[in-house]
Coordinates of N, CA, C and O in Angstrom, one line a residue:
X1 N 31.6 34.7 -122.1 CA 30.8 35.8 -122.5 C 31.7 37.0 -122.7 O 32.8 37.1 -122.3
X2 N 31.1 37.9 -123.4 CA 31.6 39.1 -123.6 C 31.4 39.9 -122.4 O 30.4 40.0 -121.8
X3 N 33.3 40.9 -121.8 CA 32.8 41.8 -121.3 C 33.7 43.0 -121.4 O 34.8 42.7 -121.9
X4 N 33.6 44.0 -121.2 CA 34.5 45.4 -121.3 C 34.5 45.9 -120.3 O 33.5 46.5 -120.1
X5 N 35.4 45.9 -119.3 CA 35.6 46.7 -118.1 C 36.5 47.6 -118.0 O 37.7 47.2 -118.1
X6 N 36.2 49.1 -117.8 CA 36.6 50.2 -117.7 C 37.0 50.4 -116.2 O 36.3 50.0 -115.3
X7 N 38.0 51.0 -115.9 CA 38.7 51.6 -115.0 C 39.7 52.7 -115.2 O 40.0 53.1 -116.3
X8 N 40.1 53.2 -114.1 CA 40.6 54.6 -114.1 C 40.3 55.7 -113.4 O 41.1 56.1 -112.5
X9 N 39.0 56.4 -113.6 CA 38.2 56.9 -113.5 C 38.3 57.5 -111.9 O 38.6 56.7 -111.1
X10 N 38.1 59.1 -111.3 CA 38.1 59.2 -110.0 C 37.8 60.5 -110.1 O 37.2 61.1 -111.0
X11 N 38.5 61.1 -108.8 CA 38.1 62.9 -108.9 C 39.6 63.8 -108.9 O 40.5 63.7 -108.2
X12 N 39.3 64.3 -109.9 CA 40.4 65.1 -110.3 C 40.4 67.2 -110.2 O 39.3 67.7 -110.5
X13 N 40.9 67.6 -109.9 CA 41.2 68.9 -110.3 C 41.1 69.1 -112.0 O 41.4 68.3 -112.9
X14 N 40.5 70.5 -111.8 CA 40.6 71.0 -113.2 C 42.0 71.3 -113.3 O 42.6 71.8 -112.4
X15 N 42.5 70.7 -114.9 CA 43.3 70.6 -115.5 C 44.2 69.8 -115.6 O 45.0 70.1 -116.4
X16 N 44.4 68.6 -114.8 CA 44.3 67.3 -114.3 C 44.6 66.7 -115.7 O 44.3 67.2 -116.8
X17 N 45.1 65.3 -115.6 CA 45.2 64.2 -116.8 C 44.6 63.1 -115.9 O 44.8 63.0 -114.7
X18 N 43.6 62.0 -116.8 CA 43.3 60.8 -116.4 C 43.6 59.8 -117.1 O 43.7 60.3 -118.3
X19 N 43.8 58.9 -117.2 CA 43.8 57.5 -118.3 C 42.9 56.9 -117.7 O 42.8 56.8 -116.5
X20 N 42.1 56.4 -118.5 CA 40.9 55.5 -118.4 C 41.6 54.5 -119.3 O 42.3 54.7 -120.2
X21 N 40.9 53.0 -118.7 CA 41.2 51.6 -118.9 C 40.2 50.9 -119.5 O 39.2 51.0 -118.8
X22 N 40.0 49.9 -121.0 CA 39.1 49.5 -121.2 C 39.6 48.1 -121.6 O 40.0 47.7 -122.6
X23 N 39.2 47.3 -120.1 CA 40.1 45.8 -120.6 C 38.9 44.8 -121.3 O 37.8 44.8 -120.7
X24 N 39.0 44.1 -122.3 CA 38.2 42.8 -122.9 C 38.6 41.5 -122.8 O 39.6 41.0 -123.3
X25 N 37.5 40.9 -122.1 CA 37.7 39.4 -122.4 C 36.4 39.3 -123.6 O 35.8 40.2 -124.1
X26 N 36.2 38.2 -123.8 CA 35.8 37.1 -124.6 C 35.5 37.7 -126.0 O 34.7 37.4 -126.8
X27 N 36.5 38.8 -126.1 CA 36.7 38.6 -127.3 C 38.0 38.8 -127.6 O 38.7 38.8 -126.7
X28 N 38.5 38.9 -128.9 CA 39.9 39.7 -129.1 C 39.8 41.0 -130.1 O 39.5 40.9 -131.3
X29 N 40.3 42.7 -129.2 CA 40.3 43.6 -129.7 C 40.5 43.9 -131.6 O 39.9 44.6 -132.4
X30 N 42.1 43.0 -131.6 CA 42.5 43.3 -132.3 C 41.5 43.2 -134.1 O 42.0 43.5 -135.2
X31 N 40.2 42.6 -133.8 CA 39.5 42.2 -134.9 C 38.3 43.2 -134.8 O 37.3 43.2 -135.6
X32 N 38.3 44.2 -133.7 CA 37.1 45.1 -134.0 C 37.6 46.9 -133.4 O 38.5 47.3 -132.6
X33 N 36.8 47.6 -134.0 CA 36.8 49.0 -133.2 C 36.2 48.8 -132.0 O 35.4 48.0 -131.5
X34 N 36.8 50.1 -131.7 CA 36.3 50.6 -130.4 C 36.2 51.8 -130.0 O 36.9 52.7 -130.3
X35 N 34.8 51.8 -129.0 CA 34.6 53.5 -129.1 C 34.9 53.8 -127.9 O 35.6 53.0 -127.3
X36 N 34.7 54.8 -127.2 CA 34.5 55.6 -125.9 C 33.2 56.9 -126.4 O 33.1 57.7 -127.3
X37 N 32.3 56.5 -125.2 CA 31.6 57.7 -125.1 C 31.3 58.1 -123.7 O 31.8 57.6 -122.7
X38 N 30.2 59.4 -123.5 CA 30.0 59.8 -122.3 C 29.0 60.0 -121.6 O 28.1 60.3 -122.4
X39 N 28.5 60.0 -120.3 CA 26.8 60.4 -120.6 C 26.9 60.8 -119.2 O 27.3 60.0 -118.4
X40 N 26.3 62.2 -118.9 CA 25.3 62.9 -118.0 C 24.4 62.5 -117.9 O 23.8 62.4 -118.9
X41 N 23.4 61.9 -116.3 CA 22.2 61.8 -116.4 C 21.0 63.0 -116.7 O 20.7 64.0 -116.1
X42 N 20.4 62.5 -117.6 CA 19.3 63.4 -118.3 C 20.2 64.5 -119.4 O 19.7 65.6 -119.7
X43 N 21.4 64.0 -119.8 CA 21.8 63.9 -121.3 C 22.0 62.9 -121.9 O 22.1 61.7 -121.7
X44 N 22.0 63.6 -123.0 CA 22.2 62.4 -124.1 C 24.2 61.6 -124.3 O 25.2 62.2 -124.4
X45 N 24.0 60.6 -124.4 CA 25.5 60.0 -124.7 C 26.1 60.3 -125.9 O 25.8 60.1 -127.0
X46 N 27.1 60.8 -125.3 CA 27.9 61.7 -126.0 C 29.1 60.8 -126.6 O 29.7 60.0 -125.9
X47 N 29.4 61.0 -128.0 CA 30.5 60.0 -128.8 C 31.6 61.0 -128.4 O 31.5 62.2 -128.8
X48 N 33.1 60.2 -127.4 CA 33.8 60.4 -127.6 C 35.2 60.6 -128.3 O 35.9 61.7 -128.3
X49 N 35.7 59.2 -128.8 CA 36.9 58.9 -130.0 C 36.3 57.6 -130.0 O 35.3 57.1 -129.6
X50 N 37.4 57.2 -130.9 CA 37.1 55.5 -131.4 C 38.7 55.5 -132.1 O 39.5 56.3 -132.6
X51 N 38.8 54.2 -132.0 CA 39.8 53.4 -132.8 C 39.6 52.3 -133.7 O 38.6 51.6 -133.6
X52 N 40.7 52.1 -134.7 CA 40.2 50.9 -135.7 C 40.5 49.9 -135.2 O 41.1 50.0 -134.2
X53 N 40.3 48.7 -135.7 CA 40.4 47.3 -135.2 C 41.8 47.0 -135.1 O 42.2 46.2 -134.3
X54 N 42.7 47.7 -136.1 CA 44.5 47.3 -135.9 C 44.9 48.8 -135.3 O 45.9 49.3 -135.8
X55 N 44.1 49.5 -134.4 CA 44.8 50.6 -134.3 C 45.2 51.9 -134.5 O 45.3 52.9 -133.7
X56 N 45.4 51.7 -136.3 CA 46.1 52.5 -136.6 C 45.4 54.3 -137.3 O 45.9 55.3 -137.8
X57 N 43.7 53.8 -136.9 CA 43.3 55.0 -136.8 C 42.3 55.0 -136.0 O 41.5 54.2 -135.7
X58 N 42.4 56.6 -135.7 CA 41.5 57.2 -134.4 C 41.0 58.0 -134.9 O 41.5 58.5 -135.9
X59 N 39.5 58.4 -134.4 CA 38.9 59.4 -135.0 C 38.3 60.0 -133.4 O 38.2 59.5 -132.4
X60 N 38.0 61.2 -133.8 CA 37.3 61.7 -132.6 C 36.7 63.1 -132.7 O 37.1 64.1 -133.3
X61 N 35.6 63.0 -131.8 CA 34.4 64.1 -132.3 C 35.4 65.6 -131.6 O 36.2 65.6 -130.6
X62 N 35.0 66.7 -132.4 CA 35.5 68.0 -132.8 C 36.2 68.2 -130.8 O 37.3 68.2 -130.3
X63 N 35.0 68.2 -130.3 CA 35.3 69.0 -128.7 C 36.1 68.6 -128.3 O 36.8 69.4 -127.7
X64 N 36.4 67.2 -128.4 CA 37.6 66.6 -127.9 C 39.2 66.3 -128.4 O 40.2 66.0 -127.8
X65 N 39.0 66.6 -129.9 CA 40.3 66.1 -130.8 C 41.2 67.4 -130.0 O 40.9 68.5 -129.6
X66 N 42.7 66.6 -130.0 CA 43.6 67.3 -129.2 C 43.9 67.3 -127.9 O 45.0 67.5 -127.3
X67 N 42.9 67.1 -127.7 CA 42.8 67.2 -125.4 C 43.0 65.9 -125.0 O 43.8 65.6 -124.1
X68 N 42.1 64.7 -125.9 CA 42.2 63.3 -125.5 C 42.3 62.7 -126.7 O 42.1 63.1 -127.8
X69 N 43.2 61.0 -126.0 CA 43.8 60.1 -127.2 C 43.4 59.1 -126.8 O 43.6 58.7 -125.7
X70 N 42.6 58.5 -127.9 CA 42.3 56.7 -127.7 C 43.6 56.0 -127.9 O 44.4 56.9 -128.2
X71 N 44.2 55.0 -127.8 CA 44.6 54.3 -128.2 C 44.4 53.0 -127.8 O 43.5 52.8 -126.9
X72 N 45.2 52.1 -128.4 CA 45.0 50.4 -128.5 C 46.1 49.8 -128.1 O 47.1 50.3 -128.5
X73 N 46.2 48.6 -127.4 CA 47.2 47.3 -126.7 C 46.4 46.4 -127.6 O 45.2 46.3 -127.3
X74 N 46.8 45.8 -128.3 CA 46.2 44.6 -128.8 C 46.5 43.5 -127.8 O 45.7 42.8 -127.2
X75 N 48.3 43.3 -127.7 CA 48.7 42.5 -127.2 C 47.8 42.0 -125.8 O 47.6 40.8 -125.4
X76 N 47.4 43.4 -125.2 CA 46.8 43.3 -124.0 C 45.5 43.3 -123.9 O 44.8 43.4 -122.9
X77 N 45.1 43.0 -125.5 CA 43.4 43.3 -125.2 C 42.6 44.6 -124.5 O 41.5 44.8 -124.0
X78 N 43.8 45.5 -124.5 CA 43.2 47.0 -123.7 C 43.0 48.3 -124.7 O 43.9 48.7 -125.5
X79 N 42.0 48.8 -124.5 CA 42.0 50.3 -125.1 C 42.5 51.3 -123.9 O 42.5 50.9 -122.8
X80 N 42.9 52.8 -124.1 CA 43.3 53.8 -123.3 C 42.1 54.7 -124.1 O 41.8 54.6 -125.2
X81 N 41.6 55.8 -122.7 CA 41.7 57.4 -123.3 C 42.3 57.9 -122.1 O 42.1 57.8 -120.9
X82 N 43.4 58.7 -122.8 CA 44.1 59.4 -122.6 C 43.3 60.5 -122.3 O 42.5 60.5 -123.3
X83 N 42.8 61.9 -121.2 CA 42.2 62.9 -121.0 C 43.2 63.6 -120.3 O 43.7 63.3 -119.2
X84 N 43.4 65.1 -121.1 CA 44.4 66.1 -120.3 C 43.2 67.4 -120.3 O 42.2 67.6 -120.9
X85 N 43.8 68.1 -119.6 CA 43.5 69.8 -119.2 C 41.6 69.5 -119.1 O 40.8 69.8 -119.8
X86 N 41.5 68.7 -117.8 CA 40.2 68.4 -117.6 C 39.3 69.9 -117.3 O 39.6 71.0 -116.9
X87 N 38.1 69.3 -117.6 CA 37.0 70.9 -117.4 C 36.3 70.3 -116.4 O 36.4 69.0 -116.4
X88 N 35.6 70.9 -115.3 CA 34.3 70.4 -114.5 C 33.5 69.6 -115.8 O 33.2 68.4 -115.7
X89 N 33.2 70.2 -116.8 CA 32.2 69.8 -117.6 C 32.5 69.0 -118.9 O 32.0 69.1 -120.0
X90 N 33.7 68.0 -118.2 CA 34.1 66.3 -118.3 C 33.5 65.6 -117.6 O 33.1 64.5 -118.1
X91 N 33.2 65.9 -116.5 CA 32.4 65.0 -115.8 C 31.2 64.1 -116.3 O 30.4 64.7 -117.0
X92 N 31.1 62.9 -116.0 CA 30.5 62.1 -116.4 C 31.0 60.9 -116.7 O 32.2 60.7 -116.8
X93 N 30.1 59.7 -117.0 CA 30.3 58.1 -116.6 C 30.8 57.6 -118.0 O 29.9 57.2 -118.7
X94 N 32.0 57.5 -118.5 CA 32.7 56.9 -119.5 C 33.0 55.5 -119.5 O 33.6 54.8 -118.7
X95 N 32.2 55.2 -121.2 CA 31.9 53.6 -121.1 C 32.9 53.6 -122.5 O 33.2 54.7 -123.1
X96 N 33.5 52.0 -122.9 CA 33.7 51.7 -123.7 C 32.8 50.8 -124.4 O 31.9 50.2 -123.9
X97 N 33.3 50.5 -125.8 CA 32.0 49.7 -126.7 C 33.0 49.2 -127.8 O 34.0 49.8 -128.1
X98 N 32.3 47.9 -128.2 CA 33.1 47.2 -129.1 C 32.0 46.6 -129.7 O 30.9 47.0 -129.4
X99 N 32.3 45.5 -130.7 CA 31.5 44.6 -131.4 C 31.4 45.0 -132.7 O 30.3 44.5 -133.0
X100 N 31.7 45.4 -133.3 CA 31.2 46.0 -134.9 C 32.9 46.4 -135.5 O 33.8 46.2 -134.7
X101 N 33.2 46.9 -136.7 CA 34.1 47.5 -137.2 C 33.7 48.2 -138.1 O 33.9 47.8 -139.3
X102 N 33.1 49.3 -137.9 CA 32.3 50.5 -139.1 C 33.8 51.1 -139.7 O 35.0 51.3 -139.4
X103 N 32.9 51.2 -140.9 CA 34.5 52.2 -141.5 C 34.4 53.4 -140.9 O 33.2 53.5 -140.7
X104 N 35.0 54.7 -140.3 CA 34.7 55.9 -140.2 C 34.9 55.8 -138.4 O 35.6 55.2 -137.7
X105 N 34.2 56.7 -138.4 CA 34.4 57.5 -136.8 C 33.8 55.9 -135.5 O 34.4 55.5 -134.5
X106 N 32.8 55.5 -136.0 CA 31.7 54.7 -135.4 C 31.1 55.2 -134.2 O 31.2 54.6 -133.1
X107 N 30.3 56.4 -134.5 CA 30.3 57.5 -133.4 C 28.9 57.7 -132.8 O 28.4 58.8 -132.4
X108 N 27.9 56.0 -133.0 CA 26.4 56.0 -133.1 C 26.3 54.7 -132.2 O 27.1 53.7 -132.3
X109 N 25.2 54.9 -131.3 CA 25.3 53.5 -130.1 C 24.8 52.2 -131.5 O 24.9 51.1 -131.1
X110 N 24.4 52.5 -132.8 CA 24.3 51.0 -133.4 C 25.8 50.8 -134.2 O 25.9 49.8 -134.9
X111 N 26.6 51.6 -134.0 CA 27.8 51.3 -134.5 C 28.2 49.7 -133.1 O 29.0 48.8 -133.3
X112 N 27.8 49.7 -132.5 CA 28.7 48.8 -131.2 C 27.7 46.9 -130.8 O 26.5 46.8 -130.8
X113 N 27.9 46.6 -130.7 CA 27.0 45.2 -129.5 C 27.5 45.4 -128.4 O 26.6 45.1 -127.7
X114 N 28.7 45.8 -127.6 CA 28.8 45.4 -126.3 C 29.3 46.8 -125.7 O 30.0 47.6 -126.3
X115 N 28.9 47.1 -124.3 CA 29.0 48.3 -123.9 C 29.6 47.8 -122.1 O 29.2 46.8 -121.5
X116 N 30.5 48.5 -121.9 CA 31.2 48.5 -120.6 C 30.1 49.3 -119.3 O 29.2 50.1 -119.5
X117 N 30.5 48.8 -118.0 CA 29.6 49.5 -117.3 C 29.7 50.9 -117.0 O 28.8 51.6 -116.6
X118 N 31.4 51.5 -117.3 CA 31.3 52.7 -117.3 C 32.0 52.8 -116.2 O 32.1 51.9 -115.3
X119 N 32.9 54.2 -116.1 CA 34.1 54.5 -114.9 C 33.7 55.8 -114.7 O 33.8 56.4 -115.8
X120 N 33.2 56.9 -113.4 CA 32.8 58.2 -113.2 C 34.1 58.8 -113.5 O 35.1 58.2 -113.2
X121 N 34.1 59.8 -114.0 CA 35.5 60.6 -113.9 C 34.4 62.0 -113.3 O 33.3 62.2 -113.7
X122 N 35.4 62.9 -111.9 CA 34.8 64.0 -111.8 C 36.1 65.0 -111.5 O 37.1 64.8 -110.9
X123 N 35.6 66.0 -112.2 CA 36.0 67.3 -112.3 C 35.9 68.4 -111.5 O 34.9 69.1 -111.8
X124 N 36.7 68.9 -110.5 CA 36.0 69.8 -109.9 C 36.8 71.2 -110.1 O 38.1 71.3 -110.3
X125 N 36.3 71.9 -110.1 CA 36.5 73.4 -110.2 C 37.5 74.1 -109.3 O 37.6 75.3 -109.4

């Protein structure tokens, strides 16, 4: 079966870097995108970056371009986000998502089939 397990994730100081971990089995990365998003309870999930199925492009929504970097291990079947100069108001449960290969950002929960359980990252002030 398919799964995406995320790791990384902990409590950090503002301004802090994290790497978050998004390892796959039962499939192989290198044939699909992948996203990262975010979600506060009683907000809405928030599209973080994504990458293309070979990698070689990233896209990522405005708040975040610059601060954080997706990247891809094919070899390893792993995605990264890279997160620097954290805010308290990063906080929140970051999942990764695969299953689809949209052209473009893929920055919509029907862009994906499979969703990771999610790694807390917190921020404190």
């Amino acid at each position: 079966q398919v799964q995406l397990v995320e790791s990384g994730g902990g409590l950090v100081q503002a301004g802090a870097s994290l790497r978050l971990f998004c390892v796959a089995s039962g499939l192989t990365l290198s044939r699909y995108h992948v996203g990262w998003f975010r979600q506060v309870p009683g907000k809405e999930r928030e599209f973080v970056g994504s990458i293309s199925w070979n990698g070689l492009s990233a896209y990522y929504e405005d708040a975040f371009r610059g601060r954080f970097i997706v990247s891809k291990d094919n070899a390893n079947n792993t995605v990264y986000l890279q997160m620097n100069s954290l805010r308290p108001e990063d906080t929140a449960v970051y999942s990764c998502a695969t299953g689809k290969s949209p052209e473009g950002f893929g920055r919509t929960r029907a862009d994906y089939y499979y969703w990771g359980q999610g790694t807390q990252v917190t921020v404190s002030s």
